[in-house]
mmCIF file of C-alpha atoms in Angstrom:
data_model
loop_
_atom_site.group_PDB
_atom_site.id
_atom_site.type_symbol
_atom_site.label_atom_id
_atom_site.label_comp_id
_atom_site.label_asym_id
_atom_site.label_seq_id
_atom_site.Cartn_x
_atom_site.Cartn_y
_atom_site.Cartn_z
ATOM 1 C CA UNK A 1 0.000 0.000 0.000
ATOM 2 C CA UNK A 2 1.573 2.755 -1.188
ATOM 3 C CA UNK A 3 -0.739 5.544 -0.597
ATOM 4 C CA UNK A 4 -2.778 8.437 -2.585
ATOM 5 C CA UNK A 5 -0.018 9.672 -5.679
ATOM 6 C CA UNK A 6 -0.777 12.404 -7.536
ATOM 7 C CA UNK A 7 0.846 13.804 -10.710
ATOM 8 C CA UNK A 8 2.085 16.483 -11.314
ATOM 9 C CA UNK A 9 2.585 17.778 -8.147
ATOM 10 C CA UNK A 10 3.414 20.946 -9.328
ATOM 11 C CA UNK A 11 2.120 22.747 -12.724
ATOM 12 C CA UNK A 12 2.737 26.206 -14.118
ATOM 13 C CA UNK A 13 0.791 27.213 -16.995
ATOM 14 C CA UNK A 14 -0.341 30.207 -19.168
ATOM 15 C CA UNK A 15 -3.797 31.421 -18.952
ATOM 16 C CA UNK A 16 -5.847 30.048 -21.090
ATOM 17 C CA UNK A 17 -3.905 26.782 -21.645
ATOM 18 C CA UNK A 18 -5.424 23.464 -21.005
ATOM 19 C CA UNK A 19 -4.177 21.182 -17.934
ATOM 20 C CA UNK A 20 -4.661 17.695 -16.665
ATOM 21 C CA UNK A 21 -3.792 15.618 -13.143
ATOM 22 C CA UNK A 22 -3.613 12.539 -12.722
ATOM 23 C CA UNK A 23 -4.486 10.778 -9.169
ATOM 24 C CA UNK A 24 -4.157 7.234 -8.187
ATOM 25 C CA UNK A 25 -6.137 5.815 -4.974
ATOM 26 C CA UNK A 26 -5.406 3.107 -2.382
ATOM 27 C CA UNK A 27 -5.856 0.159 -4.788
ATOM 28 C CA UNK A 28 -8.945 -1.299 -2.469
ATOM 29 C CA UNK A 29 -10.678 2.105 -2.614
ATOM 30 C CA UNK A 30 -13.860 2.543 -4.651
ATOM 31 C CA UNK A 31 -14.267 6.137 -3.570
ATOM 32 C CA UNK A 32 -12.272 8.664 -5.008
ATOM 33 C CA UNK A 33 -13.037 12.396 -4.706
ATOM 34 C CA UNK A 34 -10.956 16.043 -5.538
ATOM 35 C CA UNK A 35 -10.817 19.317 -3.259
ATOM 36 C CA UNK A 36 -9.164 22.618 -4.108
ATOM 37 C CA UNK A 37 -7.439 24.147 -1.312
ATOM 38 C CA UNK A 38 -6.797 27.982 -1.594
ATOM 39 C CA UNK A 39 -4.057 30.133 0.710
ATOM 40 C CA UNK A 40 -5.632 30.285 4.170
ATOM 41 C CA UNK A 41 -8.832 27.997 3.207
ATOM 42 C CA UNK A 42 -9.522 24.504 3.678
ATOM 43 C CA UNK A 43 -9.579 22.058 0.989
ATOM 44 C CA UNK A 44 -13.154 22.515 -0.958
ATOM 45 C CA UNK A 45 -14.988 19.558 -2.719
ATOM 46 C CA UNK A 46 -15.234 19.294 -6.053
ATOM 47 C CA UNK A 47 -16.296 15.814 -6.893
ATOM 48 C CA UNK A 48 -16.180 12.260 -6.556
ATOM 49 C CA UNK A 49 -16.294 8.917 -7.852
ATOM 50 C CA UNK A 50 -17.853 5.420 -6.328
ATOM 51 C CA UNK A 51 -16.208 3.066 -8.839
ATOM 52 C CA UNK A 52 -16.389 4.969 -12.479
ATOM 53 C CA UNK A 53 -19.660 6.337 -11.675
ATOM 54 C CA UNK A 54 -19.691 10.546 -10.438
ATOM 55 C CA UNK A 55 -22.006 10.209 -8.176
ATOM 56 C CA UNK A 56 -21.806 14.166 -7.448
ATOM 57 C CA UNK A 57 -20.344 17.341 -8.705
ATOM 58 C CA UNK A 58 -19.957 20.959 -6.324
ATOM 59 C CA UNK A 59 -21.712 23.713 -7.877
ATOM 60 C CA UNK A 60 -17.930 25.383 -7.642
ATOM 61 C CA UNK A 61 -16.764 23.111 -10.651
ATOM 62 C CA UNK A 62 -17.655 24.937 -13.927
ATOM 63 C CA UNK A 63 -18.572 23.739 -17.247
ATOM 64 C CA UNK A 64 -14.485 24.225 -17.962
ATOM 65 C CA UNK A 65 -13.442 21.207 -15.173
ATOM 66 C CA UNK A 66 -14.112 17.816 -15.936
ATOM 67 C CA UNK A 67 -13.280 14.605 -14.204
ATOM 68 C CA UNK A 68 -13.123 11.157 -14.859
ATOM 69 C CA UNK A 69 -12.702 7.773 -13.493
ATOM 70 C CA UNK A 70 -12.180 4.921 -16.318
ATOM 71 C CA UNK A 71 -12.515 1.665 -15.178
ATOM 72 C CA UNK A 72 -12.631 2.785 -11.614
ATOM 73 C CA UNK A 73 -8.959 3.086 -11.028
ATOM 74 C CA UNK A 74 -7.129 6.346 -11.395
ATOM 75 C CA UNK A 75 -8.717 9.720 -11.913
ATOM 76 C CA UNK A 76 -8.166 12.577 -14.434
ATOM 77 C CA UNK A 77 -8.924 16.262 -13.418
ATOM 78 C CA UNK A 78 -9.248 18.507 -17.081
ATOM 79 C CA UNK A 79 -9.387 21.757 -16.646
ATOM 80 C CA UNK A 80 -9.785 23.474 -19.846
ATOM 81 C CA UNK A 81 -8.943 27.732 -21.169
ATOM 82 C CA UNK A 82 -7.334 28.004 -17.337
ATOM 83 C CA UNK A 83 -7.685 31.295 -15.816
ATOM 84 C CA UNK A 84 -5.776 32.870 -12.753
ATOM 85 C CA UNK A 85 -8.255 32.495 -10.877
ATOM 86 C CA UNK A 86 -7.442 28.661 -11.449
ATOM 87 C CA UNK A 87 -4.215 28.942 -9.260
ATOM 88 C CA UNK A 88 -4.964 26.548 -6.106
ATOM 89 C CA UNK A 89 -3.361 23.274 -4.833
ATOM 90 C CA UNK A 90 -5.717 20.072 -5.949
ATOM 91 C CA UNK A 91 -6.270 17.561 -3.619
ATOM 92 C CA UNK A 92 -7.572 13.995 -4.677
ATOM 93 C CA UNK A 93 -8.340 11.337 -1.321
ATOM 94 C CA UNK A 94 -9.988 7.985 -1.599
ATOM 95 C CA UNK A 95 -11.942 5.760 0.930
ATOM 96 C CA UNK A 96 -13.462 2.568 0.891
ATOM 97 C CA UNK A 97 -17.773 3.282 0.676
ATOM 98 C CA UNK A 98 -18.709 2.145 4.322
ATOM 99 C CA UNK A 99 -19.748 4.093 7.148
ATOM 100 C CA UNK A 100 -17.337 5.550 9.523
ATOM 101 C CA UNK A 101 -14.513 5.357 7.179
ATOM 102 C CA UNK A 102 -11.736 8.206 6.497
ATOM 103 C CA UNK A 103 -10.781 9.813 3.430
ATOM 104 C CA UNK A 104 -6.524 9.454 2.856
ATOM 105 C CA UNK A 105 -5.622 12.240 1.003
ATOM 106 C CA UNK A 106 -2.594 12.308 -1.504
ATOM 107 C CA UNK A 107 -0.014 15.241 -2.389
ATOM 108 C CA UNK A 108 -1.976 17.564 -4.124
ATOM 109 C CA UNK A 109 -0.621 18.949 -7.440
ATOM 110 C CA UNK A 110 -0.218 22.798 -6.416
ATOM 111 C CA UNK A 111 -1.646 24.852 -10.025
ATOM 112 C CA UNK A 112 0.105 27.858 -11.307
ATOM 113 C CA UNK A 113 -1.863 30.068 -13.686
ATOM 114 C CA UNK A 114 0.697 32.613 -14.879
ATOM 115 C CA UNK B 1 -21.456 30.161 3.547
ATOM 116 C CA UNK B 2 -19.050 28.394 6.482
ATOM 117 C CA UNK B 3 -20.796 25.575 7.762
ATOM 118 C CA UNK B 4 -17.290 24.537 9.361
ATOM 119 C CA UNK B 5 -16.053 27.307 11.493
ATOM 120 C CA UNK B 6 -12.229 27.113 13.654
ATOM 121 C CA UNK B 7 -12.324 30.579 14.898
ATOM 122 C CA UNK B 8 -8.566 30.807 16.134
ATOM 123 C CA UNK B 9 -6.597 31.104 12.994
ATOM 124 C CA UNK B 10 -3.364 30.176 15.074
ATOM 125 C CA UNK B 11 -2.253 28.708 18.660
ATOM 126 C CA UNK B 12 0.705 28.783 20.615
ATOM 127 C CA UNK B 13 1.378 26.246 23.401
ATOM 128 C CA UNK B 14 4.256 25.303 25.347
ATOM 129 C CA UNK B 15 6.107 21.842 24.878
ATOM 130 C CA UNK B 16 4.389 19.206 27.096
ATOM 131 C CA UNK B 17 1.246 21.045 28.149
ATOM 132 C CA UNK B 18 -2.295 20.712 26.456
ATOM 133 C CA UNK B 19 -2.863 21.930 22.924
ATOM 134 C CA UNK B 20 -6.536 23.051 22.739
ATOM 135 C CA UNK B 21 -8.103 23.172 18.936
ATOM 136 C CA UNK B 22 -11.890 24.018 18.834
ATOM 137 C CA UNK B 23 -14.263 23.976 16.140
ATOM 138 C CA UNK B 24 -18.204 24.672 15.450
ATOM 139 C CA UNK B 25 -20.196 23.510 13.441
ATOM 140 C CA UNK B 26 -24.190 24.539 11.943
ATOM 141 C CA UNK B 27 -25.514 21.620 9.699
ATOM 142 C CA UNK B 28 -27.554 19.398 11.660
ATOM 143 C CA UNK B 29 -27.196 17.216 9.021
ATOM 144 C CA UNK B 30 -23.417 16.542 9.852
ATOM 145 C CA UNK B 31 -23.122 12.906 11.720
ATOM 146 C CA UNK B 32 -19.459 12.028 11.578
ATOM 147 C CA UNK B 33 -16.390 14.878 12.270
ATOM 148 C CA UNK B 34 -12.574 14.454 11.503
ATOM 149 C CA UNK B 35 -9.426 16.083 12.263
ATOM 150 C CA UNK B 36 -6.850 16.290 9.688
ATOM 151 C CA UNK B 37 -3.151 17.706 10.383
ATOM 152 C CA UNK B 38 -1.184 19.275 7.414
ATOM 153 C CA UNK B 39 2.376 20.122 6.816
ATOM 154 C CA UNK B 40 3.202 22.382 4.269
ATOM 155 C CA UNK B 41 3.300 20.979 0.314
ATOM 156 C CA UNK B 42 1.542 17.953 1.441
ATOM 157 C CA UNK B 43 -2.086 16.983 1.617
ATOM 158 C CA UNK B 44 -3.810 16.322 4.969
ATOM 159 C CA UNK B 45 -3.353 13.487 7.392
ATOM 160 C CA UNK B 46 -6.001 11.893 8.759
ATOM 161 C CA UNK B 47 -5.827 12.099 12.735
ATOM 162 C CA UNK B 48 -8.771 11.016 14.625
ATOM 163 C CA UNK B 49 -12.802 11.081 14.307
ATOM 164 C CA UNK B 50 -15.690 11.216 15.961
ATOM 165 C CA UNK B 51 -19.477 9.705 15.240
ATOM 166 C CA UNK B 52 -22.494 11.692 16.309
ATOM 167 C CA UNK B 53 -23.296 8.460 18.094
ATOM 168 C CA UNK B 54 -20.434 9.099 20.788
ATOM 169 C CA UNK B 55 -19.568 12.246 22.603
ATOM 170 C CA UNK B 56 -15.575 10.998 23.333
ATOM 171 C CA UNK B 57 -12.909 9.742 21.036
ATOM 172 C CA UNK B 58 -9.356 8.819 22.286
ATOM 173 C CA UNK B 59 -6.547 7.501 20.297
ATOM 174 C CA UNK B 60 -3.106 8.007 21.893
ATOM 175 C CA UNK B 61 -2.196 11.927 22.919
ATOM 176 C CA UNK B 62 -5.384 12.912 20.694
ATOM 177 C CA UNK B 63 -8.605 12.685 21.920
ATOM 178 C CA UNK B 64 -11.891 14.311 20.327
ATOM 179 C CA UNK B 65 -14.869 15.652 22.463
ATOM 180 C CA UNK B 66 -18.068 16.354 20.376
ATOM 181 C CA UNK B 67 -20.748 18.632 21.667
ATOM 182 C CA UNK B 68 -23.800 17.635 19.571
ATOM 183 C CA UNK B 69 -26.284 20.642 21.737
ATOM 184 C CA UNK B 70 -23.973 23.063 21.101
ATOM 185 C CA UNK B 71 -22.743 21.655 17.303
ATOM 186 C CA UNK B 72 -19.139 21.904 19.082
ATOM 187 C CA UNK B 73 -15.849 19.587 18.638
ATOM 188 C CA UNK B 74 -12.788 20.249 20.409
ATOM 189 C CA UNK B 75 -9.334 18.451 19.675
ATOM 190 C CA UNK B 76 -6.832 17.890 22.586
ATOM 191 C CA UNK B 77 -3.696 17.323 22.150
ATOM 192 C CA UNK B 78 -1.778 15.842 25.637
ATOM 193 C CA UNK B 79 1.325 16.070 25.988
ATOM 194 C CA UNK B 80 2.339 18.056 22.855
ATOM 195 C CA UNK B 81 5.213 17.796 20.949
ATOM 196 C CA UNK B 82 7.161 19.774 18.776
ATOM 197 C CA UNK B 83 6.117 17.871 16.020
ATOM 198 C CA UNK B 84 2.738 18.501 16.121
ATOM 199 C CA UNK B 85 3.480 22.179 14.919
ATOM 200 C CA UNK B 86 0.888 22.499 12.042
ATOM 201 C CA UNK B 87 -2.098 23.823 10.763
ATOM 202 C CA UNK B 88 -4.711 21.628 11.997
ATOM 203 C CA UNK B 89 -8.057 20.969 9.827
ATOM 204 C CA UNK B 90 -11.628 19.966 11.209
ATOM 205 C CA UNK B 91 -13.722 18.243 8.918
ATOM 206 C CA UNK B 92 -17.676 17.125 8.988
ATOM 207 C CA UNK B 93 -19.754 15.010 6.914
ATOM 208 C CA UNK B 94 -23.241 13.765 6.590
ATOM 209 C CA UNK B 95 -24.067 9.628 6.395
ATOM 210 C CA UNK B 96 -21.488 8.811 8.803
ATOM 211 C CA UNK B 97 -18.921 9.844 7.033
ATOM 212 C CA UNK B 98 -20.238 8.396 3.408
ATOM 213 C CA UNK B 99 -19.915 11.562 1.573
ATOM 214 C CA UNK B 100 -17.873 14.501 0.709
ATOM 215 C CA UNK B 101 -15.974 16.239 3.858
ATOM 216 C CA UNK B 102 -16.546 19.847 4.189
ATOM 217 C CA UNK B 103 -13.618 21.331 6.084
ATOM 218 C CA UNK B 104 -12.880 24.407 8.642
ATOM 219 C CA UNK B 105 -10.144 27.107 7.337
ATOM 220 C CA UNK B 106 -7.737 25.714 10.176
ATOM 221 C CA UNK B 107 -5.817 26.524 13.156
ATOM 222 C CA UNK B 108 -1.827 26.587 13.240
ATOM 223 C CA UNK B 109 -0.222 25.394 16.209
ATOM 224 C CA UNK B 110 3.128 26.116 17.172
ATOM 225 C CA UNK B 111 4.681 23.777 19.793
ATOM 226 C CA UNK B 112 7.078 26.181 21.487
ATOM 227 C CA UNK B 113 9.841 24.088 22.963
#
């Protein structure tokens, strides 16, 4: 067990550019899920995954983010025409679905939108 | 709107006495509560947690009290340790903790030795 990995873990890019992380759960997990964390905030949800279904999306994710789980495995975060606004550090966790269980977060790939 | 409030952005406490984090709470739909400690440039780590069920979680130097009445959760930390100097995250969700987390803005302790 190697833990949450997430790649990059650091990106800088040009506004308006396209961008995409990768994240890779506990192997047992079927829950994955992705926060943003901004300076002096904690980590906000975005979405997650219970196998390769998105079972629910934050109203915070516009139409230019998209996720996806093939094969419920690893994840892919798109984020497409970045903006500055962009610029956070992405967190992906994963948990198994059962009551009382916690989330393990990875890294985070910290997002530079120059 | 902050449905997960830590209202002490930072905390100092002396090596070996009782570290004190607090945090409040206003969805009564929240049922299961976690702390999370985080160093910089990595993501959180999971600490200890609480279910609505129980009022008293102890693991170790960390134990969690959880006021349901007053939607209040309070972290200590006995003795403390240099290394626990970092910003400390609380963390509710609904279902027992079968859905998304929905995290406080943190508190950062500083173990002064």
């Amino acid at each position: 067990d190697t833990g949450v990995s997430q790649n990059p873990r650091h990106k800088i890019t040009k506004r308006g550019q396209n961008v995409t992380f990768r994240c890779d759960p506990i192997s047992e997990h079927n829950r994955l899920y992705w926060y943003r964390q901004t300076l002096g905030q904690g980590p906000e949800f975005l979405t997650y995954f219970q196998n390769e279904a998105q079972l629910e999306k934050s109203r915070l994710l516009s139409d230019r983010f998209s996720a996806e789980r093939p094969k419920g495995s690893f994840s892919t975060l798109e984020i497409q025409r970045t903006e500055q606004g962009d610029s956070a550090m992405y967190l992906c966790a994963s948990s198994l679905a059962m009551l009382e269980n916690e989330q393990f977060f990875g890294p985070g790939t910290r997002l530079t939108v120059l | 709107d902050q449905q997960v409030k830590q209202n002490s952005p930072s905390l100092s406490v002396q090596e070996g006495r009782i570290s004190i984090l607090n945090c409040d709470y206003t969805n009564s739909m929240f049922d299961y509560f976690l702390w999370y400690k985080k160093y910089p440039a990595e993501g959180p780590t999971f600490l200890i947690s609480i279910s609505s069920i129980k009022d008293k979680n102890e693991d170790g130097r960390f134990t969690v009290f959880l006021n349901k009445s007053a939607k209040h959760l309070s972290l200590h930390i006995v003795p403390s340790q240099p290394g626990d100097s970092a910003v400390y995250f609380c963390a509710a969700s609904a279902n027992f903790g079968n859905e998304k987390l929905t995290f406080g803005t943190g508190t950062r302790l500083t173990i002064i030795p």
